[in-house]
XYZ file of C-alpha atoms in Angstrom:
185
model
C 0.038 -16.904 -1.400
C -0.695 -13.179 -1.385
C 1.471 -12.662 1.701
C -1.441 -11.734 3.958
C -0.437 -12.401 7.592
C -2.338 -14.897 9.615
C -3.943 -12.209 11.757
C -5.827 -10.944 8.614
C -7.043 -14.333 7.145
C -10.554 -13.589 8.101
C -10.560 -9.965 7.314
C -13.213 -8.683 5.045
C -15.441 -5.680 4.700
C -18.390 -7.899 6.140
C -16.128 -8.564 9.149
C -15.295 -4.964 9.651
C -18.881 -3.931 9.406
C -20.207 -6.617 11.829
C -17.433 -5.667 14.461
C -18.200 -2.034 14.353
C -14.908 -0.956 12.952
C -16.143 2.112 11.156
C -16.034 4.930 13.670
C -17.798 8.130 12.927
C -14.605 10.414 12.778
C -13.633 8.667 9.697
C -16.684 9.007 7.614
C -14.967 10.726 4.692
C -12.096 8.183 4.714
C -14.814 5.406 4.518
C -16.562 7.261 1.606
C -13.182 7.309 -0.291
C -12.546 3.740 0.380
C -16.138 2.817 -0.671
C -15.864 4.718 -3.864
C -12.510 2.977 -4.691
C -13.934 -0.573 -3.933
C -17.008 0.237 -6.197
C -14.704 1.066 -8.997
C -12.032 -1.501 -8.282
C -11.807 -3.091 -11.628
C -11.406 0.202 -13.407
C -8.928 1.298 -10.740
C -6.881 -1.931 -11.311
C -6.810 -1.422 -15.026
C -6.050 2.317 -14.990
C -3.410 2.094 -12.287
C -5.364 4.090 -9.797
C -3.751 3.428 -6.285
C -4.973 4.300 -2.726
C -3.227 5.705 0.185
C -4.645 4.980 3.577
C -3.034 7.478 6.065
C -3.399 7.923 9.837
C -2.368 6.795 13.257
C -1.536 3.232 14.251
C -4.518 1.109 14.983
C -7.239 2.959 13.045
C -8.003 0.039 10.788
C -5.915 0.959 7.710
C -4.266 -2.414 7.250
C -7.602 -4.213 7.735
C -9.176 -2.169 5.063
C -6.288 -2.556 2.671
C -6.360 -6.343 3.157
C -10.105 -6.475 2.469
C -9.630 -4.560 -0.695
C -6.807 -6.942 -1.649
C -9.075 -9.919 -1.026
C -11.878 -8.257 -3.206
C -9.226 -7.881 -5.981
C -8.255 -11.641 -5.573
C -11.977 -12.531 -5.834
C -11.938 -10.799 -9.151
C -9.057 -13.172 -10.393
C -6.395 -10.478 -9.989
C -2.974 -11.392 -8.640
C -2.079 -9.653 -5.442
C 0.712 -9.266 -2.897
C 0.964 -7.770 0.471
C 4.187 -6.854 2.055
C 5.233 -4.566 4.958
C 7.923 -2.077 3.905
C 10.440 -3.292 6.490
C 9.949 -6.901 5.298
C 10.234 -5.848 1.660
C 13.602 -4.039 2.279
C 14.848 -6.970 4.387
C 13.958 -9.431 1.700
C 15.441 -7.374 -1.124
C 18.573 -6.690 0.808
C 19.098 -10.417 1.687
C 18.347 -11.509 -1.903
C 20.705 -8.840 -3.406
C 23.657 -10.467 -1.540
C 23.017 -13.897 -3.030
C 21.528 -15.416 -6.116
C 20.961 -12.633 -8.701
C 18.266 -14.731 -10.468
C 16.301 -14.997 -7.245
C 16.740 -11.297 -6.613
C 15.637 -10.377 -10.059
C 12.670 -12.727 -10.010
C 11.544 -11.134 -6.718
C 11.845 -7.515 -7.939
C 10.066 -8.450 -11.164
C 7.188 -9.870 -9.072
C 6.924 -6.495 -7.211
C 6.829 -4.703 -10.440
C 4.364 -6.865 -12.290
C 1.805 -8.184 -9.880
C -1.633 -6.624 -10.603
C -2.085 -5.047 -7.155
C 0.564 -4.531 -4.581
C -0.145 -3.694 -0.944
C 2.730 -1.789 0.778
C 1.932 -1.829 4.488
C 3.476 0.681 6.753
C 5.026 2.958 4.069
C 7.810 5.022 5.676
C 8.633 2.476 8.328
C 11.451 1.384 6.035
C 12.783 4.779 5.812
C 16.428 5.440 6.570
C 19.133 7.801 5.272
C 20.230 4.989 3.062
C 20.384 5.924 -0.634
C 19.826 2.194 -1.492
C 16.562 2.074 0.516
C 15.109 5.239 -1.097
C 16.287 4.347 -4.573
C 14.663 0.843 -4.360
C 11.294 2.261 -2.983
C 11.379 4.929 -5.603
C 12.187 2.554 -8.388
C 9.364 0.164 -7.565
C 6.801 3.078 -7.275
C 7.929 4.714 -10.467
C 7.976 1.552 -12.467
C 4.522 0.547 -11.265
C 3.153 3.985 -12.001
C 4.509 3.887 -15.463
C 3.128 0.367 -16.048
C -0.271 1.527 -14.691
C -0.063 -1.078 -11.897
C -1.724 0.272 -8.818
C -0.418 0.179 -5.144
C -2.159 0.394 -1.869
C -0.123 2.104 0.694
C -0.805 2.242 4.348
C 1.134 4.706 6.338
C 1.344 6.494 9.804
C 3.219 9.471 8.168
C 1.727 12.628 7.143
C 1.730 13.957 3.457
C 4.271 16.381 4.383
C 6.561 13.760 5.776
C 6.317 11.847 2.393
C 7.225 15.095 0.530
C 10.106 15.770 2.775
C 11.664 12.328 2.808
C 11.168 11.063 -0.774
C 11.911 12.631 -4.066
C 9.591 15.136 -5.851
C 9.055 12.476 -8.471
C 7.553 9.984 -6.011
C 5.553 12.533 -4.152
C 4.085 13.883 -7.489
C 3.189 10.444 -8.686
C 1.499 9.501 -5.413
C -0.415 12.803 -5.332
C -1.561 12.492 -9.022
C -2.705 8.940 -9.341
C -3.714 7.922 -5.887
C -6.861 8.523 -3.866
C -6.038 9.406 -0.166
C -8.149 8.343 2.837
C -7.052 9.872 6.019
C -8.016 8.163 9.265
C -8.219 9.656 12.645
C -8.830 8.591 16.240
C -7.558 6.213 18.795
C -6.273 2.733 18.301
C -8.769 -0.122 18.038
C -6.269 -2.575 19.185
């Protein structure tokens, strides 16, 4: 119901710990994630988001799903969607029933915690794509509804490819954990 793909059904912080998925080179990133988790209820109520940044295969999505599941255990509504799937769904819905499209967009704006996986993978030079992503992020920021973003792209890439409004909001209200190392896959 929360959009978690089958590969991550069993994912949890317990699973990650038992399977040794906390390499030493990411000690600072795990400290930031641990602090975010410890303050999860407060972060959800104040709109404090989390950016998990680093190369593919370093565990960002697994950690994000584990946080999402922790929020679900607190009784909070959550939704996970990859950025390419988000834009595919919105584009398809925008060409059909307006009511379905508006319902979907309102769900994205109102769900207590939204996990946007692979931020930047949706990027194109399309004005429609960037305006939709910016609209969702700005609206959630204004409503104090947090987002967890996973991305392979650098902070500089985000600044260069999205508006200053988005960049500023992400930098101001989001913790950032930077992961390094080789792929675990």
